[in-house]
Tab-separated table of C-alpha atoms in Angstrom:
chain	number	residue	atom	x	y	z
Z	1	MET	CA	-2.852	36.345	4.209
Z	2	ASP	CA	-1.199	35.184	7.423
Z	3	GLU	CA	-2.626	31.660	7.724
Z	4	LEU	CA	-3.892	28.988	5.327
Z	5	ARG	CA	-5.521	25.601	5.849
Z	6	LEU	CA	-5.191	23.142	2.979
Z	7	LYS	CA	-6.071	19.552	2.102
Z	8	ALA	CA	-3.413	17.441	0.386
Z	9	LEU	CA	-5.154	14.544	-1.405
Z	10	ALA	CA	-3.780	11.040	-1.980
Z	11	LYS	CA	-3.651	9.168	-5.284
Z	12	VAL	CA	-3.946	5.597	-6.486
Z	13	ASN	CA	-2.811	4.105	-9.800
Z	14	ILE	CA	-5.654	2.667	-11.860
Z	15	GLY	CA	-2.993	1.480	-14.301
Z	16	LEU	CA	0.801	1.454	-14.047
Z	17	ASP	CA	3.114	0.330	-16.831
Z	18	VAL	CA	6.887	0.641	-17.167
Z	19	LEU	CA	8.159	0.797	-20.743
Z	20	ARG	CA	11.927	0.824	-20.320
Z	21	LYS	CA	14.858	1.891	-18.183
Z	22	ARG	CA	16.393	5.136	-19.444
Z	23	GLU	CA	20.095	5.893	-19.744
Z	24	ASP	CA	19.833	8.375	-16.844
Z	25	GLY	CA	18.675	5.542	-14.544
Z	26	TYR	CA	15.039	6.622	-14.431
Z	27	HIS	CA	12.237	4.476	-15.827
Z	28	GLU	CA	9.883	5.482	-18.635
Z	29	VAL	CA	6.322	4.984	-17.380
Z	30	ARG	CA	2.701	5.160	-18.530
Z	31	MET	CA	0.349	5.482	-15.591
Z	32	ILE	CA	-3.255	6.409	-14.986
Z	33	MET	CA	-3.346	8.475	-11.826
Z	34	GLN	CA	-6.510	9.013	-9.795
Z	35	THR	CA	-7.097	11.271	-6.798
Z	36	ILE	CA	-9.146	9.902	-3.903
Z	37	HIS	CA	-10.886	11.564	-0.916
Z	38	LEU	CA	-8.141	10.642	1.555
Z	39	PHE	CA	-6.075	13.607	2.608
Z	40	ASP	CA	-3.518	15.181	4.920
Z	41	LYS	CA	-4.303	18.573	6.456
Z	42	LEU	CA	-1.767	21.392	6.350
Z	43	ARG	CA	-1.951	24.586	8.390
Z	44	ILE	CA	0.577	27.125	7.136
Z	45	LYS	CA	1.270	30.248	9.201
Z	46	LYS	CA	3.423	33.202	8.214
Z	47	THR	CA	6.096	34.146	10.789
Z	48	LYS	CA	8.205	37.302	11.094
Z	49	GLU	CA	11.200	35.178	11.983
Z	50	PRO	CA	12.841	33.704	8.845
Z	51	GLY	CA	13.043	29.951	8.348
Z	52	ILE	CA	10.844	26.890	7.937
Z	53	LYS	CA	9.404	25.139	10.964
Z	54	ILE	CA	7.409	21.898	10.593
Z	55	ASN	CA	5.419	20.024	13.226
Z	56	SER	CA	3.390	16.841	12.746
Z	57	ASN	CA	0.985	14.546	14.588
Z	58	LEU	CA	3.345	11.638	13.753
Z	59	TYR	CA	6.497	11.586	15.868
Z	60	TYR	CA	8.489	9.513	13.347
Z	61	LEU	CA	8.079	11.862	10.381
Z	62	PRO	CA	11.153	13.971	9.536
Z	63	VAL	CA	10.488	17.682	10.126
Z	64	ASN	CA	13.781	18.896	8.642
Z	65	GLU	CA	15.083	19.266	5.060
Z	66	ASN	CA	14.263	15.575	4.433
Z	67	ASN	CA	10.561	16.425	4.457
Z	68	LEU	CA	9.224	17.396	1.009
Z	69	ILE	CA	7.240	20.244	2.607
Z	70	HIS	CA	10.570	21.745	3.652
Z	71	LYS	CA	12.049	21.236	0.174
Z	72	ALA	CA	9.037	22.904	-1.481
Z	73	ALA	CA	9.045	25.850	0.913
Z	74	LYS	CA	12.822	26.349	0.629
Z	75	LEU	CA	12.617	26.309	-3.181
Z	76	MET	CA	9.942	29.036	-3.231
Z	77	MET	CA	11.590	31.168	-0.565
Z	78	GLU	CA	14.958	31.151	-2.312
Z	79	GLU	CA	13.452	31.617	-5.778
Z	80	PHE	CA	11.351	34.629	-4.747
Z	81	SER	CA	13.628	36.047	-2.002
Z	82	ILE	CA	10.929	35.682	0.668
Z	83	GLN	CA	12.296	37.198	3.877
Z	84	GLU	CA	9.572	36.043	6.262
Z	85	GLY	CA	9.329	32.502	7.580
Z	86	ILE	CA	6.593	29.893	7.790
Z	87	GLU	CA	5.382	27.414	10.347
Z	88	VAL	CA	3.606	24.305	9.047
Z	89	PHE	CA	1.551	21.869	11.062
Z	90	LEU	CA	0.998	18.624	9.176
Z	91	GLU	CA	-1.874	16.396	10.255
Z	92	LYS	CA	-0.910	13.164	8.509
Z	93	HIS	CA	-3.556	10.617	7.473
Z	94	ILE	CA	-2.258	9.267	4.143
Z	95	PRO	CA	-0.180	6.122	4.839
Z	96	VAL	CA	3.565	6.862	4.739
Z	97	ALA	CA	5.789	5.221	2.075
Z	98	ALA	CA	2.723	3.490	0.675
Z	99	GLY	CA	2.592	4.238	-3.074
Z	100	MET	CA	-0.029	6.980	-2.566
Z	101	ALA	CA	2.110	10.117	-3.161
Z	102	GLY	CA	1.752	11.199	0.485
Z	103	GLY	CA	4.943	13.260	0.561
Z	104	SER	CA	4.446	14.607	-2.963
Z	105	THR	CA	0.919	15.825	-2.264
Z	106	ASP	CA	2.109	17.629	0.889
Z	107	ALA	CA	4.783	19.344	-1.216
Z	108	ALA	CA	2.181	20.262	-3.849
Z	109	ALA	CA	-0.075	21.808	-1.188
Z	110	THR	CA	2.913	23.776	0.135
Z	111	LEU	CA	3.712	25.194	-3.320
Z	112	TYR	CA	0.068	26.095	-3.859
Z	113	GLY	CA	-0.200	27.612	-0.373
Z	114	LEU	CA	2.935	29.755	-0.588
Z	115	ASN	CA	1.881	31.018	-4.019
Z	116	ARG	CA	-1.329	32.307	-2.417
Z	117	MET	CA	0.119	33.393	0.920
Z	118	PHE	CA	2.889	35.538	-0.587
Z	119	ASP	CA	0.839	36.593	-3.652
Z	120	LEU	CA	3.448	35.257	-6.114
Z	121	GLY	CA	1.000	35.165	-9.035
Z	122	LEU	CA	2.238	31.859	-10.440
Z	123	SER	CA	0.076	29.961	-12.930
Z	124	MET	CA	-0.652	26.255	-12.492
Z	125	LYS	CA	1.813	25.577	-15.344
Z	126	SER	CA	4.571	27.420	-13.452
Z	127	LEU	CA	3.732	25.657	-10.187
Z	128	LYS	CA	4.048	22.289	-11.951
Z	129	GLU	CA	7.475	23.314	-13.300
Z	130	TYR	CA	8.632	24.016	-9.744
Z	131	GLY	CA	6.941	20.827	-8.567
Z	132	VAL	CA	8.901	18.498	-10.849
Z	133	ARG	CA	12.115	19.820	-9.280
Z	134	ILE	CA	10.940	18.304	-5.986
Z	135	GLY	CA	9.560	15.005	-7.303
Z	136	ALA	CA	7.955	13.396	-10.360
Z	137	ASP	CA	4.525	13.021	-8.674
Z	138	VAL	CA	4.284	16.631	-7.456
Z	139	PRO	CA	2.934	18.140	-10.728
Z	140	TYR	CA	0.134	15.553	-10.763
Z	141	CYS	CA	-0.698	16.260	-7.115
Z	142	LEU	CA	-1.135	19.922	-8.041
Z	143	MET	CA	-3.374	18.997	-10.974
Z	144	ARG	CA	-5.495	16.252	-9.324
Z	145	GLY	CA	-8.329	14.261	-10.902
Z	146	THR	CA	-7.855	11.580	-13.570
Z	147	ALA	CA	-4.713	11.833	-15.700
Z	148	LEU	CA	-2.285	9.942	-17.899
Z	149	ALA	CA	1.282	10.371	-16.632
Z	150	GLU	CA	4.186	9.653	-18.990
Z	151	GLY	CA	7.952	10.216	-19.101
Z	152	ILE	CA	9.120	9.740	-15.497
Z	153	GLY	CA	5.593	10.718	-14.437
Z	154	GLU	CA	5.859	14.439	-15.106
Z	155	LYS	CA	4.205	14.549	-18.566
Z	156	LEU	CA	0.509	14.867	-17.750
Z	157	THR	CA	-2.580	14.583	-19.944
Z	158	PRO	CA	-5.990	15.185	-18.315
Z	159	LEU	CA	-8.430	12.333	-18.928
Z	160	ALA	CA	-12.199	12.085	-18.703
Z	161	PRO	CA	-13.148	11.877	-15.000
Z	162	MET	CA	-13.384	8.409	-13.452
Z	163	PRO	CA	-16.883	7.285	-12.436
Z	164	LYS	CA	-17.354	7.990	-8.728
Z	165	CYS	CA	-17.376	4.866	-6.581
Z	166	PRO	CA	-16.364	3.692	-3.088
Z	167	VAL	CA	-12.658	2.905	-2.622
Z	168	LEU	CA	-11.275	0.718	0.161
Z	169	VAL	CA	-7.634	1.505	0.970
Z	170	ALA	CA	-5.630	-1.058	2.961
Z	171	LYS	CA	-1.967	-0.804	3.941
Z	172	PRO	CA	-0.270	-3.833	5.510
Z	173	GLY	CA	2.263	-3.311	8.279
Z	174	ILE	CA	5.305	-3.530	5.989
Z	175	ALA	CA	7.570	-0.995	4.300
Z	176	VAL	CA	8.532	-1.313	0.636
Z	177	SER	CA	11.446	0.512	-0.987
Z	178	THR	CA	10.516	2.025	-4.368
Z	179	LYS	CA	14.198	1.849	-5.331
Z	180	PHE	CA	14.256	-1.905	-4.570
Z	181	VAL	CA	11.113	-2.523	-6.649
Z	182	TYR	CA	12.409	-0.717	-9.739
Z	183	GLU	CA	15.879	-2.280	-9.425
Z	184	ASN	CA	14.314	-5.753	-9.429
Z	185	LEU	CA	11.812	-5.132	-12.225
Z	186	ARG	CA	12.503	-7.360	-15.244
Z	187	LEU	CA	11.279	-6.159	-18.629
Z	188	ASP	CA	11.452	-8.755	-21.418
Z	189	LYS	CA	9.270	-10.388	-24.071
Z	190	GLN	CA	7.478	-12.470	-21.437
Z	191	THR	CA	6.485	-9.426	-19.357
Z	192	GLN	CA	2.730	-8.861	-19.282
Z	193	HIS	CA	1.935	-5.160	-19.540
Z	194	PRO	CA	-1.380	-3.591	-18.502
Z	195	ASP	CA	-3.354	-2.174	-21.451
Z	196	ILE	CA	-3.280	1.538	-20.623
Z	197	ASP	CA	-4.983	2.579	-23.881
Z	198	ARG	CA	-7.914	0.252	-23.240
Z	199	LEU	CA	-8.212	1.594	-19.697
Z	200	ILE	CA	-8.406	5.139	-21.082
Z	201	GLU	CA	-11.220	4.046	-23.428
Z	202	ASN	CA	-13.070	2.442	-20.506
Z	203	ILE	CA	-12.751	5.663	-18.499
Z	204	GLU	CA	-14.060	7.702	-21.451
Z	205	ASP	CA	-17.016	5.278	-21.652
Z	206	LYS	CA	-17.571	5.685	-17.878
Z	207	ASN	CA	-17.755	1.893	-17.611
Z	208	LEU	CA	-16.708	1.109	-14.049
Z	209	GLY	CA	-16.924	-2.672	-14.555
Z	210	LYS	CA	-14.518	-2.608	-17.500
Z	211	ILE	CA	-12.182	-0.134	-15.755
Z	212	ALA	CA	-11.931	-2.495	-12.783
Z	213	ARG	CA	-11.456	-5.532	-15.050
Z	214	ASP	CA	-8.557	-3.920	-16.952
Z	215	MET	CA	-6.725	-2.366	-13.970
Z	216	GLY	CA	-3.119	-3.475	-13.784
Z	217	ASN	CA	0.197	-2.644	-12.134
Z	218	ILE	CA	3.404	-4.094	-13.585
Z	219	LEU	CA	5.240	-3.459	-10.287
Z	220	GLU	CA	3.169	-6.188	-8.613
Z	221	THR	CA	5.426	-8.679	-10.433
Z	222	VAL	CA	8.224	-7.603	-8.064
Z	223	THR	CA	6.488	-6.542	-4.870
Z	224	ILE	CA	4.076	-9.468	-4.451
Z	225	LYS	CA	6.899	-11.973	-5.009
Z	226	HIS	CA	8.859	-10.468	-2.104
Z	227	TYR	CA	5.901	-9.501	0.104
Z	228	PRO	CA	3.172	-12.196	0.072
Z	229	GLU	CA	1.116	-10.064	2.514
Z	230	ILE	CA	0.092	-7.958	-0.490
Z	231	ALA	CA	-1.320	-11.006	-2.284
Z	232	ASP	CA	-3.192	-11.951	0.908
Z	233	LEU	CA	-4.741	-8.489	1.112
Z	234	LYS	CA	-5.744	-8.549	-2.556
Z	235	LYS	CA	-7.360	-11.950	-2.096
Z	236	ILE	CA	-9.437	-10.916	0.912
Z	237	ILE	CA	-10.559	-7.649	-0.737
Z	238	LEU	CA	-11.607	-9.520	-3.876
Z	239	GLY	CA	-13.536	-11.936	-1.666
Z	240	THR	CA	-15.566	-9.066	-0.172
Z	241	GLY	CA	-17.259	-8.244	-3.484
Z	242	ALA	CA	-14.789	-5.693	-4.863
Z	243	LEU	CA	-14.937	-5.186	-8.619
Z	244	ASN	CA	-11.151	-5.555	-8.509
Z	245	ALA	CA	-8.184	-4.938	-6.194
Z	246	LEU	CA	-4.781	-3.539	-7.113
Z	247	MET	CA	-1.545	-2.424	-5.507
Z	248	SER	CA	-0.955	1.323	-5.802
Z	249	GLY	CA	2.430	2.570	-7.016
Z	250	SER	CA	5.300	0.427	-5.771
Z	251	GLY	CA	3.180	-0.648	-2.804
Z	252	PRO	CA	2.489	-1.926	-0.303
Z	253	THR	CA	-0.998	-0.312	-0.234
Z	254	VAL	CA	-3.823	-2.255	-1.895
Z	255	PHE	CA	-7.099	-0.638	-2.912
Z	256	GLY	CA	-10.408	-2.093	-4.014
Z	257	LEU	CA	-13.144	-0.490	-6.130
Z	258	TYR	CA	-16.764	-1.180	-5.231
Z	259	GLU	CA	-20.053	-0.781	-7.053
Z	260	ASN	CA	-21.960	0.493	-4.027
Z	261	GLU	CA	-21.436	1.804	-0.502
Z	262	LYS	CA	-23.288	-1.035	1.226
Z	263	THR	CA	-20.878	-3.682	-0.124
Z	264	ALA	CA	-17.889	-1.431	0.595
Z	265	LYS	CA	-18.931	-0.906	4.242
Z	266	LYS	CA	-19.271	-4.670	4.754
Z	267	ALA	CA	-15.854	-5.131	3.125
Z	268	TYR	CA	-14.303	-2.597	5.505
Z	269	LYS	CA	-15.486	-4.630	8.505
Z	270	ILE	CA	-14.229	-7.926	7.028
Z	271	VAL	CA	-10.768	-6.541	6.160
Z	272	ARG	CA	-10.446	-4.850	9.560
Z	273	LYS	CA	-11.346	-8.115	11.311
Z	274	SER	CA	-8.750	-10.032	9.250
Z	275	GLY	CA	-5.914	-8.021	10.832
Z	276	LEU	CA	-4.064	-7.902	7.496
Z	277	ALA	CA	-4.223	-4.113	7.227
Z	278	LYS	CA	-2.391	-1.854	9.672
Z	279	GLN	CA	-4.166	1.173	8.176
Z	280	LEU	CA	-7.613	0.962	6.612
Z	281	TYR	CA	-9.774	3.655	5.028
Z	282	LEU	CA	-13.084	3.692	3.188
Z	283	THR	CA	-13.252	6.654	0.849
Z	284	THR	CA	-14.338	7.625	-2.679
Z	285	ILE	CA	-12.991	8.688	-6.064
Z	286	TYR	CA	-12.278	12.436	-6.222
Z	287	ASN	CA	-12.917	14.402	-9.392
Z	288	ASN	CA	-12.097	18.072	-9.885
Z	289	ARG	CA	-14.058	18.131	-13.160
Z	290	LYS	CA	-17.601	17.055	-13.912
């Protein structure tokens, strides 16, 4: 196999809770992760010349060792003594630094692709073990679908699939540092935590209305305070008939869930006209299981 074309899918957080800060500096989390039909495209070609070459449609993306595609490829090549090289063209659509696992999903696709391309015979379990060495979200991006993520995000439990529905994804023209958000997160007795267990029950019941009602992201307590644009986006999305709107990950992307496509299409036009979103997509929930 000399060439592969792959789709690297984005995620949103239906629920995100932080339990505590660990002694190693990481945070203990409980998150419900959900894949959506918004994706980057990767074309991976085998080359006789050793090394890793990356090109992208976005001029500002790093194409060196700072790109997670490079880190994933280097890990596999060193681990399995692969002598040939690869050339990767990344067609980027997932908003960058947006709380949607854009870099992690590209790395996951690279691991999956190299496993196939070089016939390494690795199981999904093994791929996830390599993935966590690159980043906490990479194992989930390999798995896809609806899942509970615990620990630092690497402990994954598959959940019943989310009901399919339209999803409006809106990213304002601001950058948010994940490090800044976690450093400024205050966890005390007054902190209101999303009810992750109740969300899981709602998902099992396939009750979209209750899922939307109970969605929550504890990191909004930090990000919205420092970036009021996120609150503005949430407000306008809620005003378009969304069942609910929530920030994904540490932000700044906001997504809304809709009951039907007609309402979602109208919402897309309203949000686009508002000028609050630099990037705007109308997509759907992705499920890899029925």
